[in-house]
Short mmCIF file of C-alpha atoms in Angstrom, two decimals:
data_model
loop_
_atom_site.label_atom_id
_atom_site.label_comp_id
_atom_site.label_asym_id
_atom_site.label_seq_id
_atom_site.Cartn_x
_atom_site.Cartn_y
_atom_site.Cartn_z
CA MET A 1 -16.60 -3.85 -4.57
CA GLN A 2 -19.29 -6.46 -5.17
CA ARG A 3 -20.05 -4.95 -8.58
CA MET A 4 -16.38 -5.21 -9.50
CA LYS A 5 -16.32 -8.86 -8.42
CA GLU A 6 -19.28 -9.48 -10.72
CA ASP A 7 -17.51 -7.73 -13.62
CA ILE A 8 -14.46 -9.95 -13.13
CA LYS A 9 -16.55 -13.11 -12.81
CA ASN A 10 -18.79 -12.36 -15.82
CA ARG A 11 -16.04 -10.74 -17.93
CA SER A 12 -18.36 -7.81 -18.60
CA TYR A 13 -16.46 -4.61 -18.01
CA HIS A 14 -16.93 -0.91 -17.48
CA SER A 15 -14.73 1.37 -19.58
CA ALA A 16 -13.05 2.93 -16.51
CA TYR A 17 -12.37 1.83 -12.94
CA LEU A 18 -11.10 3.89 -10.02
CA LEU A 19 -9.69 2.06 -6.99
CA TYR A 20 -8.93 4.49 -4.19
CA GLY A 21 -8.54 4.69 -0.44
CA GLU A 22 -6.23 3.68 2.38
CA GLU A 23 -6.20 -0.12 2.05
CA ASP A 24 -3.29 -0.81 -0.30
CA TYR A 25 -3.65 -4.60 -0.12
CA LEU A 26 -7.20 -4.51 -1.48
CA LYS A 27 -6.29 -1.98 -4.17
CA ARG A 28 -3.47 -4.21 -5.39
CA LEU A 29 -5.59 -7.36 -5.14
CA TYR A 30 -8.47 -5.98 -7.23
CA ARG A 31 -6.14 -4.12 -9.58
CA ASP A 32 -4.33 -7.35 -10.47
CA SER A 33 -7.52 -9.44 -10.57
CA LEU A 34 -9.19 -6.95 -12.90
CA LYS A 35 -6.15 -6.63 -15.15
CA ASN A 36 -5.70 -10.41 -15.43
CA SER A 37 -9.39 -10.96 -16.13
CA VAL A 38 -9.54 -8.32 -18.87
CA LEU A 39 -6.34 -9.42 -20.61
CA ASP A 40 -7.25 -13.13 -20.24
CA GLY A 41 -3.73 -14.34 -20.86
CA SER A 42 -2.88 -12.01 -23.75
CA ASP A 43 0.70 -10.73 -23.80
CA GLU A 44 1.96 -7.38 -22.53
CA MET A 45 1.45 -5.86 -25.97
CA ASN A 46 -2.09 -4.97 -24.89
CA TYR A 47 -1.06 -3.53 -21.50
CA SER A 48 0.35 -0.08 -20.68
CA TYR A 49 1.38 1.21 -17.27
CA TYR A 50 1.85 4.80 -16.09
CA GLU A 51 2.75 6.08 -12.64
CA GLY A 52 3.22 9.45 -11.00
CA LYS A 53 1.98 12.97 -11.41
CA ASP A 54 3.86 13.75 -14.63
CA ILE A 55 1.98 11.35 -16.90
CA ASP A 56 1.76 12.48 -20.53
CA LEU A 57 -2.01 12.45 -21.12
CA LEU A 58 -1.56 12.84 -24.88
CA GLN A 59 0.44 9.60 -24.90
CA VAL A 60 -2.23 7.93 -22.75
CA ARG A 61 -4.91 8.92 -25.25
CA GLU A 62 -2.85 7.64 -28.18
CA ILE A 63 -2.36 4.29 -26.46
CA ALA A 64 -6.04 4.12 -25.46
CA ASP A 65 -7.09 4.81 -29.06
CA THR A 66 -5.00 1.86 -30.32
CA LEU A 67 -6.97 -1.29 -31.00
CA PRO A 68 -5.79 -4.42 -29.14
CA PHE A 69 -3.72 -7.07 -30.93
CA PHE A 70 -5.39 -10.51 -31.07
CA SER A 71 -7.38 -9.75 -27.93
CA ASP A 72 -10.77 -8.33 -27.03
CA TYR A 73 -9.36 -5.57 -24.86
CA ARG A 74 -6.46 -3.26 -24.15
CA VAL A 75 -5.70 -2.27 -20.52
CA VAL A 76 -4.21 1.09 -19.52
CA LEU A 77 -3.27 1.31 -15.85
CA LEU A 78 -2.51 4.64 -14.15
CA GLU A 79 -1.32 4.74 -10.53
CA ASN A 80 -0.88 7.69 -8.17
CA SER A 81 -1.48 10.11 -11.02
CA GLY A 82 -3.12 12.87 -9.01
CA LEU A 83 -5.64 13.25 -11.86
CA PHE A 84 -8.55 13.02 -9.41
CA LYS A 85 -7.27 16.00 -7.42
CA SER A 86 -6.26 18.30 -10.28
CA ALA A 87 -7.81 19.98 -13.30
CA ASN A 88 -7.45 17.99 -16.55
CA ASP A 89 -9.46 17.25 -19.68
CA LEU A 90 -9.42 13.44 -19.49
CA ALA A 91 -13.14 13.45 -18.64
CA ASP A 92 -13.80 15.04 -22.05
CA TYR A 93 -11.87 12.26 -23.81
CA LEU A 94 -13.42 9.22 -22.10
CA PRO A 95 -16.87 9.29 -23.79
CA GLY A 96 -15.21 8.80 -27.18
CA MET A 97 -12.64 6.20 -26.09
CA PRO A 98 -12.83 2.87 -27.99
CA ASP A 99 -14.97 0.19 -26.29
CA THR A 100 -11.97 -2.12 -26.52
CA THR A 101 -9.94 -0.06 -24.00
CA ILE A 102 -10.29 -0.41 -20.24
CA LEU A 103 -8.76 2.29 -18.04
CA ILE A 104 -7.82 1.38 -14.45
CA PHE A 105 -6.92 4.18 -12.03
CA VAL A 106 -5.35 3.42 -8.63
CA GLU A 107 -5.16 6.41 -6.30
CA LYS A 108 -4.54 7.12 -2.63
CA GLU A 109 -6.62 10.28 -2.45
CA ILE A 110 -9.34 11.79 -4.61
CA ASP A 111 -11.56 14.86 -4.67
CA LYS A 112 -15.19 13.97 -5.30
CA ARG A 113 -15.74 17.42 -6.81
CA ASN A 114 -13.23 16.57 -9.55
CA ARG A 115 -14.75 16.26 -13.09
CA LEU A 116 -12.89 13.03 -13.81
CA TYR A 117 -14.14 11.47 -10.57
CA LYS A 118 -17.71 12.48 -11.36
CA TYR A 119 -17.48 10.90 -14.82
CA VAL A 120 -15.88 7.63 -13.66
CA SER A 121 -18.27 7.24 -10.71
CA LYS A 122 -21.26 7.75 -13.03
CA GLU A 123 -20.19 5.97 -16.24
CA GLY A 124 -17.57 3.59 -14.86
CA LEU A 125 -16.98 2.18 -11.40
CA ALA A 126 -15.32 4.00 -8.48
CA VAL A 127 -14.56 1.79 -5.47
CA GLU A 128 -13.20 2.99 -2.13
CA MET A 129 -10.94 0.46 -0.43
CA LYS A 130 -11.38 1.05 3.30
CA PRO A 131 -9.55 -0.66 6.17
CA MET A 132 -11.40 -3.73 7.37
CA SER A 133 -13.42 -3.79 10.56
CA SER A 134 -11.98 -5.87 13.42
CA ARG A 135 -14.53 -8.61 12.76
CA ASP A 136 -13.80 -8.78 9.03
CA MET A 137 -10.06 -8.72 9.66
CA LYS A 138 -10.34 -11.71 12.00
CA LEU A 139 -12.39 -13.60 9.41
CA TRP A 140 -9.81 -12.77 6.72
CA VAL A 141 -6.92 -13.93 8.91
CA THR A 142 -8.77 -17.18 9.65
CA GLY A 143 -9.26 -17.76 5.92
CA GLU A 144 -5.60 -17.06 5.13
CA LEU A 145 -4.49 -19.49 7.84
CA ARG A 146 -6.92 -22.17 6.66
CA SER A 147 -5.54 -21.88 3.12
CA ALA A 148 -2.06 -22.52 4.51
CA GLY A 149 -3.23 -25.48 6.61
CA LYS A 150 -2.81 -23.55 9.86
CA GLN A 151 -5.05 -22.42 12.69
CA MET A 152 -4.98 -19.88 15.49
CA LYS A 153 -7.30 -19.40 18.48
CA GLU A 154 -9.52 -16.34 18.29
CA ASN A 155 -7.90 -14.68 21.29
CA THR A 156 -4.47 -15.24 19.70
CA ILE A 157 -5.68 -13.62 16.47
CA GLU A 158 -6.95 -10.66 18.50
CA TYR A 159 -3.59 -10.44 20.27
CA LEU A 160 -1.71 -10.49 16.97
CA LEU A 161 -3.93 -7.79 15.47
CA SER A 162 -3.46 -5.62 18.57
CA LEU A 163 0.25 -5.45 17.78
CA ILE A 164 -0.16 -4.43 14.14
CA ASP A 165 -1.69 -1.38 12.47
CA ASN A 166 -4.87 -2.12 10.54
CA SER A 167 -3.15 -2.74 7.20
CA MET A 168 -3.78 -5.98 5.34
CA ILE A 169 -0.35 -5.87 3.70
CA HIS A 170 1.32 -5.67 7.08
CA VAL A 171 -0.91 -8.37 8.58
CA GLN A 172 -0.25 -10.64 5.62
CA ASN A 173 3.49 -10.15 6.05
CA GLU A 174 3.23 -11.16 9.72
CA LEU A 175 1.16 -14.23 8.85
CA GLU A 176 3.72 -15.35 6.26
CA LYS A 177 6.50 -15.09 8.83
CA LEU A 178 4.48 -17.01 11.43
CA ILE A 179 3.53 -19.75 8.96
CA ALA A 180 7.18 -20.19 8.00
CA TYR A 181 8.27 -20.10 11.66
CA VAL A 182 5.99 -22.92 12.89
CA GLY A 183 6.90 -25.25 10.02
CA VAL A 184 4.71 -28.35 9.94
CA ARG A 185 3.05 -27.57 13.27
CA PRO A 186 -0.63 -26.79 12.56
CA GLU A 187 -1.38 -24.31 15.37
CA ILE A 188 0.18 -20.88 15.76
CA THR A 189 0.30 -19.88 19.44
CA ARG A 190 0.65 -16.63 21.34
CA GLU A 191 4.23 -17.65 22.11
CA ASP A 192 4.92 -17.85 18.37
CA VAL A 193 3.47 -14.36 17.94
CA ASP A 194 5.72 -13.01 20.70
CA ALA A 195 8.72 -14.64 19.06
CA ILE A 196 8.11 -13.31 15.56
CA ALA A 197 5.51 -10.59 15.29
CA SER A 198 5.65 -6.90 14.84
CA VAL A 199 5.73 -5.70 18.44
CA GLN A 200 9.52 -5.98 18.41
CA VAL A 201 9.63 -4.55 14.89
CA THR A 202 7.79 -1.40 15.94
CA GLY A 203 10.18 -0.98 18.86
CA GLN A 204 13.18 -1.32 16.57
CA ILE A 205 11.76 1.24 14.13
CA PHE A 206 11.62 3.70 17.05
CA GLN A 207 15.21 2.86 17.96
CA MET A 208 16.25 3.20 14.33
CA MET A 209 14.71 6.68 14.12
CA ASP A 210 16.50 7.71 17.32
CA ALA A 211 19.75 6.58 15.71
CA VAL A 212 18.88 8.47 12.51
CA ALA A 213 18.13 11.63 14.51
CA SER A 214 21.55 11.45 16.19
CA GLY A 215 23.31 10.66 12.90
CA ASN A 216 24.49 7.26 14.18
CA LYS A 217 24.84 5.36 10.91
CA GLU A 218 26.42 2.26 12.50
CA GLN A 219 23.53 1.77 14.95
CA THR A 220 20.95 2.50 12.24
CA MET A 221 22.39 -0.18 9.96
CA LYS A 222 22.71 -2.67 12.83
CA LEU A 223 19.00 -2.28 13.62
CA TYR A 224 18.12 -2.67 9.94
CA HIS A 225 20.04 -5.93 9.66
CA ASP A 226 18.49 -7.13 12.93
CA LEU A 227 15.08 -6.69 11.28
CA LEU A 228 16.23 -8.68 8.26
CA GLU A 229 17.42 -11.43 10.63
CA ILE A 230 13.91 -11.84 12.04
CA ARG A 231 12.56 -12.27 8.48
CA GLU A 232 11.20 -8.75 8.08
CA SER A 233 11.21 -8.02 4.34
CA PRO A 234 12.88 -4.81 3.04
CA MET A 235 9.56 -3.76 1.47
CA SER A 236 7.81 -4.14 4.82
CA ILE A 237 10.54 -2.12 6.54
CA LEU A 238 10.15 0.60 3.91
CA TYR A 239 6.40 0.62 4.53
CA LEU A 240 6.95 0.92 8.30
CA LEU A 241 9.44 3.76 7.82
CA SER A 242 7.03 5.65 5.54
CA ARG A 243 4.19 5.17 8.01
CA HIS A 244 6.41 6.25 10.91
CA PHE A 245 7.49 9.46 9.15
CA ASN A 246 3.88 10.20 8.25
CA ILE A 247 2.75 9.79 11.86
CA LEU A 248 5.54 12.03 13.16
CA LEU A 249 4.75 14.65 10.54
CA GLN A 250 1.04 14.64 11.33
CA LEU A 251 1.71 14.95 15.06
CA LYS A 252 3.97 17.94 14.46
CA GLU A 253 1.19 19.65 12.55
CA VAL A 254 -1.71 19.06 14.96
CA GLY A 255 -2.10 21.03 18.13
CA GLY A 256 -4.59 22.03 20.76
CA ILE A 257 -6.18 18.58 21.01
CA SER A 258 -5.94 15.79 23.55
CA LYS A 259 -3.66 12.77 23.17
CA GLY A 260 -6.76 10.63 22.64
CA GLU A 261 -7.83 12.81 19.74
CA MET A 262 -4.28 12.74 18.36
CA ALA A 263 -4.28 8.95 18.54
CA LYS A 264 -7.53 8.76 16.58
CA ALA A 265 -6.33 11.32 14.01
CA VAL A 266 -3.07 9.52 13.16
CA GLY A 267 -4.17 5.91 13.77
CA VAL A 268 -1.97 4.84 16.70
CA PRO A 269 -2.88 3.50 20.18
CA PRO A 270 -3.40 6.32 22.74
CA PHE A 271 -0.62 4.97 24.96
CA ALA A 272 1.89 5.35 22.10
CA VAL A 273 1.22 9.04 21.37
CA GLY A 274 3.67 10.32 24.01
CA ARG A 275 6.51 8.30 22.54
CA TYR A 276 5.77 9.51 19.01
CA LEU A 277 5.54 13.13 20.21
CA ALA A 278 8.90 12.89 21.96
CA GLN A 279 10.55 11.51 18.84
CA ALA A 280 8.87 14.06 16.56
CA LYS A 281 10.74 16.81 18.44
CA GLN A 282 14.01 15.38 17.12
CA PHE A 283 13.10 16.22 13.50
CA THR A 284 11.94 19.31 11.65
CA SER A 285 8.80 19.07 9.52
CA THR A 286 10.97 19.75 6.46
CA LYS A 287 13.27 16.83 7.29
CA LEU A 288 10.33 14.46 7.84
CA ARG A 289 8.75 15.44 4.51
CA GLU A 290 12.08 14.96 2.77
CA MET A 291 12.54 11.47 4.22
CA LEU A 292 8.96 10.52 3.38
CA GLU A 293 9.45 11.66 -0.22
CA GLN A 294 12.68 9.63 -0.42
CA CYS A 295 10.76 6.53 0.72
CA ILE A 296 8.14 7.08 -1.99
CA GLU A 297 10.83 7.54 -4.63
CA MET A 298 12.62 4.36 -3.51
CA GLU A 299 9.38 2.35 -3.75
CA TYR A 300 9.00 3.65 -7.31
CA LEU A 301 12.54 2.44 -8.15
CA PHE A 302 11.73 -1.00 -6.66
CA LYS A 303 8.64 -1.33 -8.83
CA ARG A 304 10.62 -0.36 -11.91
CA GLY A 305 13.29 -2.96 -11.13
CA ARG A 306 16.01 -0.32 -11.05
CA ILE A 307 17.36 -1.36 -7.64
CA SER A 308 17.01 -4.34 -5.31
CA ASP A 309 14.82 -3.79 -2.26
CA GLN A 310 17.48 -4.64 0.36
CA ILE A 311 20.15 -2.40 -1.15
CA GLY A 312 17.60 0.36 -1.76
CA VAL A 313 16.58 0.53 1.92
CA GLU A 314 20.24 0.47 2.96
CA LEU A 315 20.96 3.45 0.71
CA LEU A 316 17.95 5.29 2.16
CA LEU A 317 19.18 4.79 5.71
CA VAL A 318 22.65 5.99 4.78
CA GLN A 319 21.09 9.15 3.30
CA PHE A 320 18.95 9.66 6.40
CA THR A 321 22.02 9.61 8.65
CA GLY A 322 23.87 12.08 6.44
CA GLY A 323 26.14 9.49 4.82
#
């Protein structure tokens, strides 16, 4: 990550970058910083974006071979392509790619035995974006608050983080809500956290999934609008739903281990495992996979601007309840 920071600062770039791992916030942050640095204000004519596992690699090569217009570089961004977990010949193309093209790959999972990974990690720059340690997360939160002219006692920060999974996107969303909630008041207190933060959101996601399991569309939609009322964004709700389905699915597929081991495997507090297990029994693995795939597809439509986020999540919930 430090090497990538230096590339951005010095405007001296590798031909290919791979940003991978679990921390979506950091992947998006460095993806956008790298893209903006390379393009240096040039228009979208020198930028191409591809997403998904059905990318036409011939088209990618043709774009990559095209010289930039009135700019030093052309950027080609590929997200969630699956190219680092499947056989492909892109590694054979990259050595001959024009020096004026920068490829940026953003992936959730990779296989380090993959030929493309081996090439990018050797000739380009492959950076794993891991969740922050507790100490680093507290320092980051302090910095975000300082930038907004706010402060929070260390034990209050620890309390807030105990209520939220270790995702910077989710933490940032909670901070934005808290900053808006306190207005001009400089300090955010534990009482503010209790009034706004995600502990009640997590509880309502559980209730929402109970309503989905019973096919109660009216209750499902009521809980969704309650979340909107407490300033939870539709994108954050979609993230929480996706995470919830993923946890339930993982718990249905593990067996023969203790609840403590289950908690560690799926990333939830040990005391919450029993509640997740009970809810998982209300869904089949097939149904959970289907709902998770629908969430991923809806996020894709958001990014493409084909549907608004609030309406998109409403449509998802209607589908989940059989509407």
